[in-house]
């Protein structure tokens, strides 16, 4: 039995992430997906809550016909204990897929098998690019699974991002 772990911030979950997971599930029996930086939401770079990201990932994975677990994981302020923190929250896993150098380093140091996941069209399948398009009223729906576009519409996510982009830049006349 091989159970994989894959973590991302998924702000939002997009077709690059989905392509990686489709590849992983061909190699393992089950997958644990960590929703990283779970404590973050309502900022321009992290607009969606952990719960909203759980919906995005869970609904997208339904089509893959594999057993999966989607677990929110808040950050901790010491990298040295992060792997233990992750393991305390997740079902046990024996292989980690990632392209994030810090994630790979931290797991490698604890002797868990790690595999570099491939990148798919990083230039456009990127949370930064998707959020930019949302703010610029450009088409973004074709960069995410259909289920993610539906969740973002349900929660009025583009309006939230636009509101945040306005409040993130306080005018000189605003005194808090
Ligand atoms: P992310 O959503 O940017 O990316 C997730 C994964 O998808 C990465 O491996 C990334 O390389 C990959 N990816 C992105 N675009 C892709 C594409 N087009 N094609 C294929 N793959 C693509 O998230 P992230 O920042 O890598 O997530 C790591 C999480 O782990 C963060 O939330 C971070 O805070 C957390 N973390 C926390 C600690 C701590 O709390 N001390 C330590 C390490 C990591």
Tab-separated table of N, CA, C and O and ligand atoms in Angstrom, residues 5-20 34-40 46 53 73-83 85-86 97-104 106-107 116-127, ligand 1:
chain	number	residue	atom	x	y	z
A	5	UNK	N	1.669	11.979	-0.166
A	5	UNK	CA	1.315	13.287	0.407
A	5	UNK	C	1.712	14.367	-0.591
A	5	UNK	O	2.813	14.343	-1.148
A	6	UNK	N	0.808	15.313	-0.829
A	6	UNK	CA	1.057	16.438	-1.736
A	6	UNK	C	0.476	17.686	-1.088
A	6	UNK	O	-0.698	17.688	-0.703
A	7	UNK	N	1.295	18.724	-0.926
A	7	UNK	CA	0.803	19.943	-0.247
A	7	UNK	C	0.945	21.157	-1.142
A	7	UNK	O	1.904	21.276	-1.920
A	8	UNK	N	-0.030	22.059	-1.019
A	8	UNK	CA	0.054	23.344	-1.713
A	8	UNK	C	-0.803	24.347	-0.982
A	8	UNK	O	-1.603	23.985	-0.124
A	9	UNK	N	-0.601	25.624	-1.335
A	9	UNK	CA	-1.497	26.645	-0.766
A	9	UNK	C	-2.810	26.653	-1.536
A	9	UNK	O	-3.842	27.015	-1.017
A	10	UNK	N	-2.733	26.331	-2.824
A	10	UNK	CA	-3.930	26.210	-3.668
A	10	UNK	C	-4.792	27.465	-3.615
A	10	UNK	O	-5.974	27.426	-3.303
A	11	UNK	N	-4.157	28.600	-3.958
A	11	UNK	CA	-4.858	29.903	-3.948
A	11	UNK	C	-5.008	30.431	-5.367
A	11	UNK	O	-4.424	31.441	-5.719
A	12	UNK	N	-5.800	29.855	-6.266
A	12	UNK	CA	-6.622	28.667	-6.037
A	12	UNK	C	-5.942	27.408	-6.591
A	12	UNK	O	-4.899	27.481	-7.236
A	13	UNK	N	-6.603	26.250	-6.339
A	13	UNK	CA	-6.212	24.973	-6.955
A	13	UNK	C	-6.416	25.106	-8.467
A	13	UNK	O	-7.474	25.549	-8.918
A	14	UNK	N	-5.370	24.766	-9.267
A	14	UNK	CA	-5.484	24.986	-10.718
A	14	UNK	C	-5.102	23.731	-11.505
A	14	UNK	O	-4.780	22.684	-10.915
A	15	UNK	N	-5.114	23.872	-12.844
A	15	UNK	CA	-4.908	22.686	-13.685
A	15	UNK	C	-3.475	22.167	-13.637
A	15	UNK	O	-3.238	21.005	-13.963
A	16	UNK	N	-2.513	23.012	-13.216
A	16	UNK	CA	-1.145	22.514	-13.009
A	16	UNK	C	-1.109	21.545	-11.837
A	16	UNK	O	-0.568	20.434	-11.935
A	17	UNK	N	-1.710	21.963	-10.708
A	17	UNK	CA	-1.818	21.060	-9.541
A	17	UNK	C	-2.561	19.774	-9.937
A	17	UNK	O	-2.162	18.664	-9.559
A	18	UNK	N	-3.651	19.959	-10.702
A	18	UNK	CA	-4.505	18.812	-11.041
A	18	UNK	C	-3.743	17.814	-11.927
A	18	UNK	O	-3.886	16.601	-11.764
A	19	UNK	N	-2.928	18.339	-12.839
A	19	UNK	CA	-2.134	17.454	-13.705
A	19	UNK	C	-1.141	16.645	-12.861
A	19	UNK	O	-0.916	15.450	-13.106
A	20	UNK	N	-0.551	17.296	-11.847
A	20	UNK	CA	0.383	16.583	-10.960
A	20	UNK	C	-0.356	15.463	-10.221
A	20	UNK	O	0.106	14.311	-10.163
A	34	UNK	N	-2.552	18.104	1.412
A	34	UNK	CA	-2.489	19.093	2.490
A	34	UNK	C	-2.843	20.473	1.954
A	34	UNK	O	-2.317	20.896	0.915
A	35	UNK	N	-3.762	21.140	2.648
A	35	UNK	CA	-4.075	22.542	2.310
A	35	UNK	C	-3.142	23.390	3.161
A	35	UNK	O	-3.396	23.598	4.363
A	36	UNK	N	-2.032	23.847	2.558
A	36	UNK	CA	-1.003	24.562	3.310
A	36	UNK	C	-1.429	25.979	3.667
A	36	UNK	O	-2.353	26.543	3.076
A	37	UNK	N	-0.728	26.549	4.661
A	37	UNK	CA	-1.047	27.906	5.145
A	37	UNK	C	-2.551	28.032	5.390
A	37	UNK	O	-3.198	29.004	4.973
A	38	UNK	N	-3.094	27.050	6.104
A	38	UNK	CA	-4.551	26.979	6.299
A	38	UNK	C	-5.085	28.165	7.091
A	38	UNK	O	-6.269	28.496	7.010
A	39	UNK	N	-4.195	28.809	7.864
A	39	UNK	CA	-4.654	29.948	8.684
A	39	UNK	C	-4.849	31.208	7.846
A	39	UNK	O	-5.427	32.181	8.326
A	40	UNK	N	-4.364	31.177	6.615
A	40	UNK	CA	-4.402	32.394	5.784
A	40	UNK	C	-5.690	32.496	4.983
A	40	UNK	O	-6.154	31.492	4.432
A	46	UNK	N	-3.534	35.422	-0.666
A	46	UNK	CA	-4.192	34.222	-0.091
A	46	UNK	C	-5.675	34.524	0.146
A	46	UNK	O	-6.117	34.629	1.297
A	53	UNK	N	-10.868	26.085	0.110
A	53	UNK	CA	-9.874	25.316	-0.658
A	53	UNK	C	-10.116	23.817	-0.521
A	53	UNK	O	-9.881	23.051	-1.462
A	73	UNK	N	-3.732	22.402	6.894
A	73	UNK	CA	-2.527	22.396	7.748
A	73	UNK	C	-2.038	23.844	7.914
A	73	UNK	O	-1.558	24.453	6.952
A	74	UNK	N	-2.185	24.377	9.118
A	74	UNK	CA	-1.688	25.737	9.382
A	74	UNK	C	-0.158	25.712	9.435
A	74	UNK	O	0.449	24.691	9.775
A	75	UNK	N	0.464	26.834	9.117
A	75	UNK	CA	1.925	26.942	9.213
A	75	UNK	C	2.349	26.938	10.682
A	75	UNK	O	1.561	27.287	11.569
A	76	UNK	N	3.603	26.549	10.928
A	76	UNK	CA	4.189	26.705	12.260
A	76	UNK	C	5.440	27.566	12.116
A	76	UNK	O	6.044	27.609	11.046
A	77	UNK	N	5.830	28.256	13.197
A	77	UNK	CA	6.901	29.249	13.050
A	77	UNK	C	8.304	28.650	13.146
A	77	UNK	O	9.281	29.382	13.187
A	78	UNK	N	8.407	27.313	13.181
A	78	UNK	CA	9.735	26.680	13.182
A	78	UNK	C	9.743	25.566	12.144
A	78	UNK	O	9.075	24.535	12.306
A	79	UNK	N	10.500	25.775	11.060
A	79	UNK	CA	10.548	24.760	9.994
A	79	UNK	C	10.993	23.402	10.540
A	79	UNK	O	10.561	22.362	10.052
A	80	UNK	N	11.866	23.429	11.569
A	80	UNK	CA	12.456	22.179	12.063
A	80	UNK	C	11.405	21.201	12.606
A	80	UNK	O	11.649	19.995	12.657
A	81	UNK	N	10.255	21.721	13.020
A	81	UNK	CA	9.231	20.813	13.565
A	81	UNK	C	8.042	20.640	12.618
A	81	UNK	O	7.057	19.986	12.951
A	82	UNK	N	8.152	21.197	11.416
A	82	UNK	CA	6.989	21.212	10.514
A	82	UNK	C	6.570	19.803	10.086
A	82	UNK	O	5.380	19.489	10.048
A	83	UNK	N	7.532	18.936	9.798
A	83	UNK	CA	7.180	17.590	9.331
A	83	UNK	C	6.392	16.840	10.421
A	83	UNK	O	5.371	16.204	10.136
A	85	UNK	N	4.592	18.196	12.728
A	85	UNK	CA	3.285	18.869	12.755
A	85	UNK	C	2.379	18.288	11.652
A	85	UNK	O	1.223	17.915	11.914
A	86	UNK	N	2.906	18.175	10.440
A	86	UNK	CA	2.121	17.634	9.325
A	86	UNK	C	1.677	16.207	9.647
A	86	UNK	O	0.501	15.850	9.504
A	97	UNK	N	5.324	13.982	-2.719
A	97	UNK	CA	5.557	14.596	-4.039
A	97	UNK	C	5.528	16.102	-3.860
A	97	UNK	O	4.589	16.645	-3.257
A	98	UNK	N	6.537	16.791	-4.401
A	98	UNK	CA	6.551	18.252	-4.318
A	98	UNK	C	7.552	18.813	-5.298
A	98	UNK	O	8.470	18.126	-5.739
A	99	UNK	N	7.373	20.106	-5.593
A	99	UNK	CA	8.358	20.823	-6.375
A	99	UNK	C	8.901	21.979	-5.560
A	99	UNK	O	9.684	22.780	-6.052
A	100	UNK	N	8.462	22.077	-4.323
A	100	UNK	CA	8.862	23.169	-3.451
A	100	UNK	C	10.148	22.726	-2.721
A	100	UNK	O	10.137	21.760	-1.954
A	101	UNK	N	11.284	23.430	-2.959
A	101	UNK	CA	12.565	22.992	-2.400
A	101	UNK	C	12.552	22.839	-0.879
A	101	UNK	O	13.143	21.903	-0.336
A	102	UNK	N	11.856	23.752	-0.178
A	102	UNK	CA	11.816	23.665	1.287
A	102	UNK	C	11.052	22.413	1.727
A	102	UNK	O	11.502	21.685	2.635
A	103	UNK	N	9.929	22.142	1.085
A	103	UNK	CA	9.144	20.950	1.431
A	103	UNK	C	9.989	19.691	1.203
A	103	UNK	O	10.048	18.791	2.058
A	104	UNK	N	10.680	19.635	0.075
A	104	UNK	CA	11.513	18.466	-0.235
A	104	UNK	C	12.637	18.320	0.793
A	104	UNK	O	12.879	17.225	1.322
A	106	UNK	N	12.812	19.452	3.928
A	106	UNK	CA	12.348	19.101	5.277
A	106	UNK	C	11.946	17.628	5.355
A	106	UNK	O	12.267	16.945	6.335
A	107	UNK	N	11.277	17.117	4.330
A	107	UNK	CA	10.898	15.698	4.366
A	107	UNK	C	12.109	14.788	4.157
A	107	UNK	O	12.203	13.730	4.792
A	116	UNK	N	10.225	14.560	-6.943
A	116	UNK	CA	9.930	15.860	-7.556
A	116	UNK	C	8.777	15.698	-8.530
A	116	UNK	O	8.805	14.826	-9.395
A	117	UNK	N	7.774	16.542	-8.367
A	117	UNK	CA	6.649	16.484	-9.292
A	117	UNK	C	6.960	17.363	-10.503
A	117	UNK	O	7.633	18.380	-10.369
A	118	UNK	N	6.462	16.999	-11.683
A	118	UNK	CA	6.746	17.805	-12.876
A	118	UNK	C	5.936	19.102	-12.874
A	118	UNK	O	4.899	19.188	-12.220
A	119	UNK	N	6.425	20.114	-13.601
A	119	UNK	CA	5.677	21.370	-13.736
A	119	UNK	C	4.917	21.366	-15.057
A	119	UNK	O	5.435	20.900	-16.077
A	120	UNK	N	3.699	21.850	-15.052
A	120	UNK	CA	2.894	21.932	-16.266
A	120	UNK	C	2.587	23.397	-16.556
A	120	UNK	O	1.883	24.057	-15.783
A	121	UNK	N	3.156	23.909	-17.643
A	121	UNK	CA	2.890	25.289	-18.092
A	121	UNK	C	2.842	26.266	-16.911
A	121	UNK	O	1.840	26.955	-16.700
A	122	UNK	N	3.951	26.312	-16.179
A	122	UNK	CA	4.051	27.117	-14.953
A	122	UNK	C	3.690	28.590	-15.192
A	122	UNK	O	3.163	29.280	-14.317
A	123	UNK	N	3.959	29.075	-16.433
A	123	UNK	CA	3.693	30.491	-16.733
A	123	UNK	C	2.230	30.857	-16.607
A	123	UNK	O	1.884	31.958	-16.160
A	124	UNK	N	1.344	29.948	-17.032
A	124	UNK	CA	-0.093	30.286	-16.960
A	124	UNK	C	-0.805	29.505	-15.864
A	124	UNK	O	-1.738	30.019	-15.260
A	125	UNK	N	-0.370	28.252	-15.606
A	125	UNK	CA	-1.000	27.515	-14.504
A	125	UNK	C	-0.301	27.917	-13.217
A	125	UNK	O	0.580	27.235	-12.690
A	126	UNK	N	-0.697	29.059	-12.710
A	126	UNK	CA	-0.046	29.644	-11.533
A	126	UNK	C	-1.088	30.461	-10.784
A	126	UNK	O	-1.889	31.195	-11.407
A	127	UNK	N	-1.100	30.322	-9.448
A	127	UNK	CA	-2.057	31.074	-8.643
A	127	UNK	C	-1.906	32.574	-8.865
A	127	UNK	O	-2.893	33.303	-8.972
B	1	LIG	P1	1.613	26.118	-4.247
B	1	LIG	O1	0.128	26.061	-4.272
B	1	LIG	O2	2.319	27.311	-4.802
B	1	LIG	O3	2.208	24.848	-5.005
B	1	LIG	C1	1.926	23.544	-4.617
B	1	LIG	C2	2.730	22.584	-5.444
B	1	LIG	O4	2.300	22.671	-6.798
B	1	LIG	C3	4.239	22.904	-5.454
B	1	LIG	O5	4.954	21.682	-5.438
B	1	LIG	C4	4.414	23.639	-6.764
B	1	LIG	O6	5.724	23.528	-7.290
B	1	LIG	C5	3.399	22.913	-7.620
B	1	LIG	N1	2.963	23.682	-8.811
B	1	LIG	C6	2.629	24.981	-8.891
B	1	LIG	N2	2.306	25.303	-10.173
B	1	LIG	C7	2.425	24.182	-10.886
B	1	LIG	C8	2.247	23.862	-12.260
B	1	LIG	N3	1.880	24.771	-13.175
B	1	LIG	N4	2.459	22.586	-12.663
B	1	LIG	C9	2.834	21.653	-11.771
B	1	LIG	N5	3.048	21.879	-10.446
B	1	LIG	C10	2.837	23.132	-10.020
B	1	LIG	O7	2.016	25.878	-2.729
B	1	LIG	P2	3.413	25.844	-1.933
B	1	LIG	O8	3.776	27.196	-1.501
B	1	LIG	O9	4.449	25.013	-2.628
B	1	LIG	O10	2.868	25.048	-0.639
B	1	LIG	C11	3.699	24.654	0.375
B	1	LIG	C12	2.953	24.874	1.673
B	1	LIG	O11	3.707	24.266	2.729
B	1	LIG	C13	2.773	26.352	2.021
B	1	LIG	O12	1.495	26.559	2.559
B	1	LIG	C14	3.841	26.571	3.083
B	1	LIG	O13	3.529	27.621	4.004
B	1	LIG	C15	3.818	25.213	3.768
B	1	LIG	N6	5.047	25.009	4.566
B	1	LIG	C16	5.015	25.442	5.845
B	1	LIG	C17	6.141	25.315	6.637
B	1	LIG	C18	6.039	25.819	8.064
B	1	LIG	O14	4.913	26.099	8.486
B	1	LIG	N7	7.140	25.953	8.782
B	1	LIG	C19	7.307	24.747	6.122
B	1	LIG	C20	7.305	24.305	4.808
B	1	LIG	C21	6.150	24.455	4.016
